[in-house]
Amino acid sequence: MNLRTASLLAAALLSAGAAHANTELVIATVNNGHMIEMQKLGKHFEAANPGVKLKWVTLEEGVLRQRVTTDIATKGGQFDIMTIGLYEAPIWSKKGWLKPIATDAAYDVDDLLPAIRSGLSHEGKLYAAPFYAESSMLMYRKDLADKAGVQMPEQPTWAQVKDFAAKAHDPKAGVYGMCLRGKPGWGDNMALLTTMVNTHGGQWFDMQWKPQIDSKPWKDAIGFYVDLMKQYGPPGASANSFNENLALFNEGKCAMWVDATIAASFISDPKQSKVADKVAFAQAPVATTPKGANWLWSWNLAIPASSTKDAAAQAFIKWATSRDYINLVAKEQGWAMVPTGTRKSTYANPEFQKVAKFAAAEKKAIDSANPNDSTLPKSPYVGVQYAAIPEFQAIGIAVGQQMSAALSGKVTVEQALKTAQTMAEREMKKAGYYK
């Protein structure tokens, strides 16, 4: 090695070290189990990257969303890494608010599940790396199905589901035929209800961006939902979201539940669930079309364009969303606790398959969800259970409140849909989508 080559190599090593020397990475994240585990395991990253210190800002989902949206829109620069959803990724990458993720051969981007990779990419580049992902599916009590003489198909119709709900519903014994989300919010009741609208042949907006909430598919879907829950749901269902229904199911109080695939690992865990040995899984129910019957969501790590610590941020994201990280969680916590929904290699792993009896159903649900084609009529938006436009959050929250009011009997389904349509039209006109 000549002197010039040696000095160039030394300079390169020095600059690589400098990129990491005394760097504090501020990471905004959500306060759920998988993210709390990531914080605990962060010490492994710090040990492998001397000079980098991780500083965590852990927030509830709604607060996190507010904080990171304000920061990125104003170029505030408070965070070096943000936890963002599948909703924000396409909007923010198009606006130039995120740095592309620099992947290499070791990261193996082809190992990412295609539906998730596609949802996080813009013009062929990955703009956020998936930490864990989920779809939705039907979780049910196999013992109650057997008792009722019901053979659950791999993908039932909503009519078949209602039939089983009627047979299993036994409030005196503390069992309700169906548990579903009722709590208002674009990511609460509207996540479920949008999939029900999709499979009944509906959509949020037509190709001219005109809201379609007062259409027949919406009336059919919401009418069916309200009727199903009034007859066979638990009392106070309009206040229930994921956590409330999880608690009910784990107590043995739900014959069925349609919700996030991530729930499967909790309800089949004997430490948490009284019915762990009695649960089975099927694909989310369908009606007129299978399109958009099950949602797609992921929590992802992204780098705001304002970050000045690109090298260290890229290194951390690659570490936290890698195959090695999944193996580290398995070593520390066991395969039942690994973040799922992101990599093909997780589902191919025999150790994971052994402990996760839901694995095949979960992967099938994620693979079948297509954010670019989730409605029977052509739609101008990307997203299965949401429309990836900035105005959707406000519209989804307002519509969710109307649907919750219909479920609790404060208004009729027709009134709720009419009010929701008027509000959505007003918002879309104000934002200039149509006149």
XYZ file of C-alpha atoms in Angstrom:
435
model
C 0.000 0.000 0.000
C 1.535 3.328 -1.019
C 1.556 6.400 1.199
C -1.237 8.141 -0.730
C -3.554 5.076 -0.492
C -2.772 4.686 3.210
C -3.530 8.337 3.949
C -6.804 8.182 1.927
C -7.851 5.068 3.864
C -7.011 6.738 7.156
C -9.012 9.823 6.155
C -12.010 7.644 5.160
C -11.907 5.779 8.478
C -11.575 9.070 10.345
C -14.596 10.597 8.571
C -16.657 7.411 9.177
C -15.759 7.635 12.862
C -16.512 11.348 12.929
C -19.978 10.707 11.519
C -20.685 8.707 14.654
C -18.530 10.532 17.211
C -20.525 11.981 20.104
C -23.783 11.854 18.181
C -27.074 12.002 20.040
C -29.899 10.500 17.993
C -33.327 11.750 19.070
C -35.943 9.110 18.215
C -39.678 9.815 18.385
C -41.692 6.644 18.831
C -45.031 5.206 19.918
C -45.596 3.663 23.374
C -46.463 0.111 22.366
C -44.846 -3.173 23.382
C -42.601 -3.697 20.357
C -41.213 -0.153 20.569
C -40.599 -0.412 24.330
C -38.595 -3.580 23.600
C -36.592 -1.706 20.930
C -35.616 0.885 23.544
C -34.405 -1.836 25.919
C -32.353 -3.456 23.158
C -30.920 -0.099 22.036
C -27.937 -0.718 24.322
C -26.743 -3.361 21.815
C -26.672 -0.729 19.065
C -24.852 1.766 21.303
C -22.240 -0.894 22.198
C -21.624 -1.608 18.498
C -21.532 2.117 17.633
C -19.375 3.894 20.239
C -20.032 7.614 20.300
C -23.710 7.287 19.388
C -26.211 7.880 22.173
C -29.913 7.146 21.709
C -32.419 9.577 23.196
C -36.023 8.339 23.182
C -39.171 10.467 23.038
C -41.984 7.970 23.640
C -45.545 9.172 23.096
C -49.115 7.929 22.752
C -50.108 7.351 19.129
C -52.261 10.490 18.743
C -49.697 12.745 20.445
C -46.821 11.209 18.470
C -48.628 11.850 15.196
C -49.307 15.469 16.135
C -45.729 16.150 17.292
C -43.938 14.585 14.311
C -46.346 16.088 11.757
C -45.854 19.600 13.178
C -42.079 19.122 13.382
C -41.638 17.825 9.835
C -44.025 20.353 8.245
C -42.244 23.287 9.928
C -38.737 21.781 9.441
C -38.371 22.003 13.225
C -35.512 19.500 13.382
C -36.420 18.175 16.858
C -36.085 14.532 15.797
C -33.422 12.599 13.885
C -35.625 9.529 13.488
C -39.427 9.428 13.500
C -41.835 6.531 13.849
C -44.440 7.074 11.147
C -47.320 5.051 9.731
C -48.103 3.701 6.294
C -50.481 6.676 5.964
C -47.799 9.364 6.309
C -45.023 7.660 4.283
C -46.414 8.246 0.735
C -47.630 11.797 1.527
C -44.350 12.893 3.116
C -42.029 11.231 0.597
C -43.845 12.993 -2.280
C -43.438 16.331 -0.488
C -39.684 15.739 -0.118
C -39.908 15.703 3.677
C -38.065 12.389 4.133
C -34.593 11.144 3.225
C -34.453 7.866 1.256
C -33.333 4.833 3.272
C -29.863 3.763 2.120
C -30.138 -0.026 1.954
C -27.285 -2.397 1.156
C -26.964 -6.099 0.276
C -26.764 -7.111 3.946
C -30.076 -5.341 4.691
C -31.744 -7.448 1.950
C -34.605 -5.215 0.832
C -36.013 -8.124 -1.250
C -36.739 -9.955 2.018
C -39.359 -7.291 2.893
C -42.950 -8.386 2.223
C -43.941 -6.866 -1.168
C -47.147 -5.123 0.041
C -45.263 -3.315 2.817
C -42.225 -2.437 0.687
C -44.461 -1.019 -2.043
C -46.434 1.123 0.450
C -43.214 2.687 1.783
C -41.593 3.356 -1.589
C -41.799 6.380 -3.878
C -40.398 6.265 -7.423
C -38.622 2.989 -6.621
C -36.861 4.229 -3.475
C -37.628 3.153 0.099
C -38.437 6.225 2.254
C -39.249 4.463 5.546
C -38.148 1.083 6.896
C -40.840 -1.197 8.383
C -40.426 -2.099 12.062
C -43.589 -4.187 12.277
C -46.663 -4.513 10.124
C -50.156 -5.925 10.275
C -53.308 -6.624 8.348
C -56.706 -7.524 9.803
C -58.307 -10.948 10.106
C -61.049 -12.908 11.843
C -60.150 -14.452 15.186
C -62.684 -16.861 16.645
C -63.381 -19.454 19.315
C -62.996 -22.874 17.689
C -64.707 -24.576 20.661
C -67.837 -22.430 20.225
C -67.854 -23.010 16.458
C -67.657 -26.775 17.036
C -70.457 -26.598 19.610
C -72.653 -24.663 17.139
C -71.797 -27.090 14.332
C -70.146 -24.305 12.322
C -67.254 -25.087 9.976
C -65.522 -21.744 9.433
C -64.297 -21.267 5.837
C -60.793 -19.892 5.244
C -62.427 -16.632 4.095
C -66.039 -16.384 5.313
C -68.650 -13.916 4.122
C -70.058 -11.332 6.519
C -73.407 -13.178 6.234
C -71.764 -16.429 7.428
C -70.090 -14.559 10.264
C -73.430 -13.087 11.348
C -74.979 -16.553 11.298
C -72.267 -17.877 13.656
C -72.621 -14.765 15.870
C -76.338 -15.545 16.287
C -75.583 -19.156 17.320
C -72.747 -18.299 19.724
C -74.323 -15.219 21.347
C -75.106 -16.092 24.973
C -75.020 -12.960 27.179
C -76.238 -14.909 30.252
C -73.091 -17.016 30.012
C -71.050 -13.843 29.401
C -70.332 -14.581 25.721
C -71.084 -12.091 22.928
C -71.374 -13.209 19.313
C -69.137 -10.501 17.855
C -66.663 -7.905 19.138
C -65.817 -5.040 16.768
C -64.416 -1.516 17.114
C -66.915 1.230 17.875
C -64.744 3.996 19.326
C -64.595 6.991 16.960
C -61.376 7.820 15.114
C -59.884 7.507 11.630
C -57.556 4.789 12.951
C -60.159 3.367 15.364
C -63.668 2.482 14.151
C -63.024 3.827 10.636
C -60.150 1.388 10.018
C -62.594 -1.507 10.389
C -65.567 0.252 8.775
C -63.600 1.284 5.689
C -62.720 -2.371 5.038
C -66.408 -3.256 5.422
C -67.345 -0.491 2.961
C -64.630 -1.644 0.516
C -65.840 -5.243 0.494
C -69.447 -4.060 0.016
C -68.243 -2.333 -3.182
C -67.786 1.212 -1.830
C -65.044 3.828 -1.629
C -64.251 7.115 0.136
C -63.953 9.255 -3.014
C -64.689 8.738 -6.712
C -62.191 9.670 -9.445
C -63.320 13.327 -9.241
C -62.599 13.301 -5.456
C -66.305 13.567 -4.628
C -67.118 11.839 -1.285
C -69.261 8.701 -1.678
C -70.497 8.305 1.919
C -74.203 8.528 1.061
C -73.886 5.744 -1.546
C -75.572 2.314 -1.401
C -72.377 0.356 -0.463
C -71.901 2.625 2.576
C -75.557 2.206 3.581
C -75.302 -1.578 3.185
C -72.028 -1.855 5.127
C -72.877 0.504 8.006
C -76.446 -0.802 8.259
C -75.095 -4.368 8.502
C -72.475 -3.370 11.100
C -74.939 -1.518 13.365
C -77.464 -4.355 13.125
C -74.811 -7.015 13.857
C -73.457 -5.168 16.887
C -76.859 -4.237 18.322
C -77.986 -7.846 18.168
C -74.815 -9.735 19.037
C -72.214 -7.249 20.335
C -71.174 -6.476 23.926
C -72.863 -3.588 25.754
C -71.154 -0.201 25.304
C -69.505 -1.264 22.031
C -69.359 2.351 20.802
C -66.548 2.988 23.337
C -64.490 -0.089 22.388
C -61.353 -0.100 20.249
C -58.442 -2.542 19.979
C -57.445 -2.706 23.667
C -61.010 -3.015 25.019
C -61.864 -5.814 22.572
C -58.560 -7.560 23.292
C -59.414 -7.589 27.015
C -62.915 -8.958 26.281
C -61.561 -11.694 24.003
C -58.828 -12.707 26.468
C -61.520 -13.031 29.172
C -63.456 -15.444 26.948
C -66.273 -12.971 26.279
C -66.084 -12.825 22.452
C -67.013 -15.638 20.086
C -65.425 -13.644 17.251
C -63.348 -10.545 16.680
C -62.175 -8.897 13.451
C -59.119 -6.728 14.092
C -55.371 -6.326 13.672
C -53.369 -9.500 13.018
C -50.972 -8.353 15.767
C -53.698 -9.397 18.259
C -53.201 -13.065 17.338
C -49.978 -13.369 19.353
C -51.726 -11.949 22.457
C -54.920 -14.042 22.341
C -52.935 -17.253 21.783
C -50.568 -16.528 24.681
C -51.647 -18.528 27.785
C -50.082 -15.867 30.045
C -52.548 -13.273 28.728
C -55.533 -15.217 27.433
C -57.946 -17.553 29.211
C -58.910 -19.046 25.840
C -55.412 -19.347 24.306
C -55.894 -23.034 23.449
C -59.331 -22.470 21.870
C -58.605 -19.799 19.235
C -58.517 -20.183 15.471
C -58.008 -17.773 12.575
C -59.573 -16.999 9.209
C -59.230 -14.229 6.619
C -61.266 -11.034 7.112
C -64.877 -11.514 5.978
C -66.000 -10.477 2.480
C -69.280 -9.261 0.962
C -69.652 -8.195 -2.692
C -65.903 -8.229 -3.491
C -62.726 -9.442 -1.764
C -61.041 -6.098 -2.611
C -60.053 -4.085 0.438
C -61.632 -6.561 2.885
C -58.553 -6.473 5.126
C -56.437 -3.484 6.004
C -52.710 -2.888 5.802
C -50.694 -0.957 8.365
C -47.097 -0.690 9.448
C -45.075 1.304 11.942
C -41.889 2.464 10.276
C -38.704 4.353 11.019
C -37.933 7.365 8.832
C -35.407 10.200 8.664
C -36.758 13.741 8.294
C -35.060 15.801 5.577
C -34.054 18.284 8.321
C -31.854 15.749 10.161
C -28.144 16.572 10.191
C -27.141 13.156 11.559
C -27.827 11.104 8.448
C -25.044 8.499 8.796
C -25.900 7.555 12.404
C -29.681 7.648 11.702
C -29.286 5.357 8.660
C -27.144 2.959 10.719
C -29.733 2.779 13.503
C -32.688 2.236 11.155
C -30.844 -0.524 9.313
C -30.079 -2.195 12.654
C -33.611 -1.907 14.131
C -35.422 -3.187 11.032
C -32.964 -5.935 10.086
C -33.162 -9.701 10.188
C -30.447 -9.600 12.884
C -32.673 -7.443 15.103
C -35.528 -9.962 14.816
C -33.092 -12.721 15.803
C -31.932 -10.609 18.768
C -35.526 -10.227 20.044
C -36.020 -13.989 19.612
C -32.869 -14.667 21.632
C -33.850 -12.262 24.435
C -37.648 -12.748 24.519
C -38.457 -15.846 22.461
C -39.836 -16.208 18.923
C -43.413 -15.523 20.047
C -42.439 -11.917 20.839
C -40.667 -10.880 17.619
C -42.053 -7.965 15.565
C -43.945 -9.537 12.670
C -45.332 -8.553 9.292
C -42.167 -7.210 7.675
C -39.869 -9.993 6.427
C -40.405 -13.202 4.454
C -37.556 -14.822 6.428
C -39.507 -14.481 9.712
C -42.401 -16.541 8.335
C -40.015 -19.095 6.777
C -38.289 -19.657 10.134
C -39.271 -23.051 11.670
C -38.762 -21.686 15.215
C -41.282 -18.895 14.545
C -43.740 -21.289 12.881
C -43.565 -23.560 15.931
C -44.804 -20.864 18.345
C -47.010 -18.800 16.003
C -50.024 -20.840 14.929
C -51.407 -17.658 13.380
C -48.346 -17.145 11.109
C -49.810 -18.482 7.842
C -53.122 -16.586 8.228
C -51.301 -13.357 9.142
C -48.906 -13.534 6.178
C -51.740 -14.348 3.773
C -53.706 -11.325 5.016
C -50.718 -8.969 4.612
C -49.821 -10.364 1.171
C -53.398 -9.968 -0.086
C -53.812 -6.310 0.952
C -53.129 -3.859 -1.880
C -53.141 -0.114 -1.023
C -53.012 0.734 -4.753
C -56.129 -1.264 -5.658
C -58.431 -1.665 -2.668
C -61.840 -0.674 -4.061
C -64.162 -2.168 -6.676
C -64.763 1.168 -8.467
C -61.490 2.905 -9.412
C -60.305 5.322 -6.689
C -57.864 8.259 -6.944
C -56.220 7.541 -3.584
C -53.702 5.095 -2.126
C -54.624 3.183 1.064
C -56.879 0.323 2.116
C -58.463 1.612 5.350
C -57.669 5.291 4.734
C -57.028 7.670 1.840
C -53.435 8.910 1.828
C -54.224 12.633 1.545
C -53.540 15.204 4.303
C -57.262 16.078 4.646
C -58.253 12.485 5.455
C -57.405 12.640 9.172
C -59.966 15.380 9.863
C -62.588 13.769 7.604
C -61.999 10.299 9.087
C -62.355 11.590 12.664
C -65.600 13.462 11.867
C -67.117 10.487 10.011
C -66.009 8.142 12.816
C -67.962 10.223 15.333
C -71.119 9.930 13.219
C -70.734 6.142 12.852
C -70.194 5.772 16.610
C -73.354 7.835 17.223
C -75.284 5.509 14.879
C -73.975 2.465 16.766
C -75.031 3.879 20.150
C -78.490 4.730 18.742
C -78.166 8.518 19.067
C -78.868 8.929 15.327
C -80.090 6.619 12.564
C -77.651 5.138 10.040
C -79.241 7.328 7.321
C -78.797 10.508 9.403
C -75.182 9.610 10.259
C -74.284 9.002 6.600
C -76.016 12.170 5.423
C -74.226 14.334 8.008
C -70.896 12.629 7.243
C -71.338 13.200 3.493
C -72.047 16.919 3.994
C -68.973 17.352 6.237
C -66.706 15.446 3.844
C -67.922 17.479 0.848
C -67.288 20.721 2.706
C -63.704 19.696 3.627
C -62.840 18.476 0.110
C -64.243 21.633 -1.546
C -62.395 23.839 0.958
C -59.148 22.007 0.133
C -59.770 22.609 -3.588
C -60.257 18.999 -4.748
C -63.433 19.890 -6.635
C -65.967 22.731 -6.917
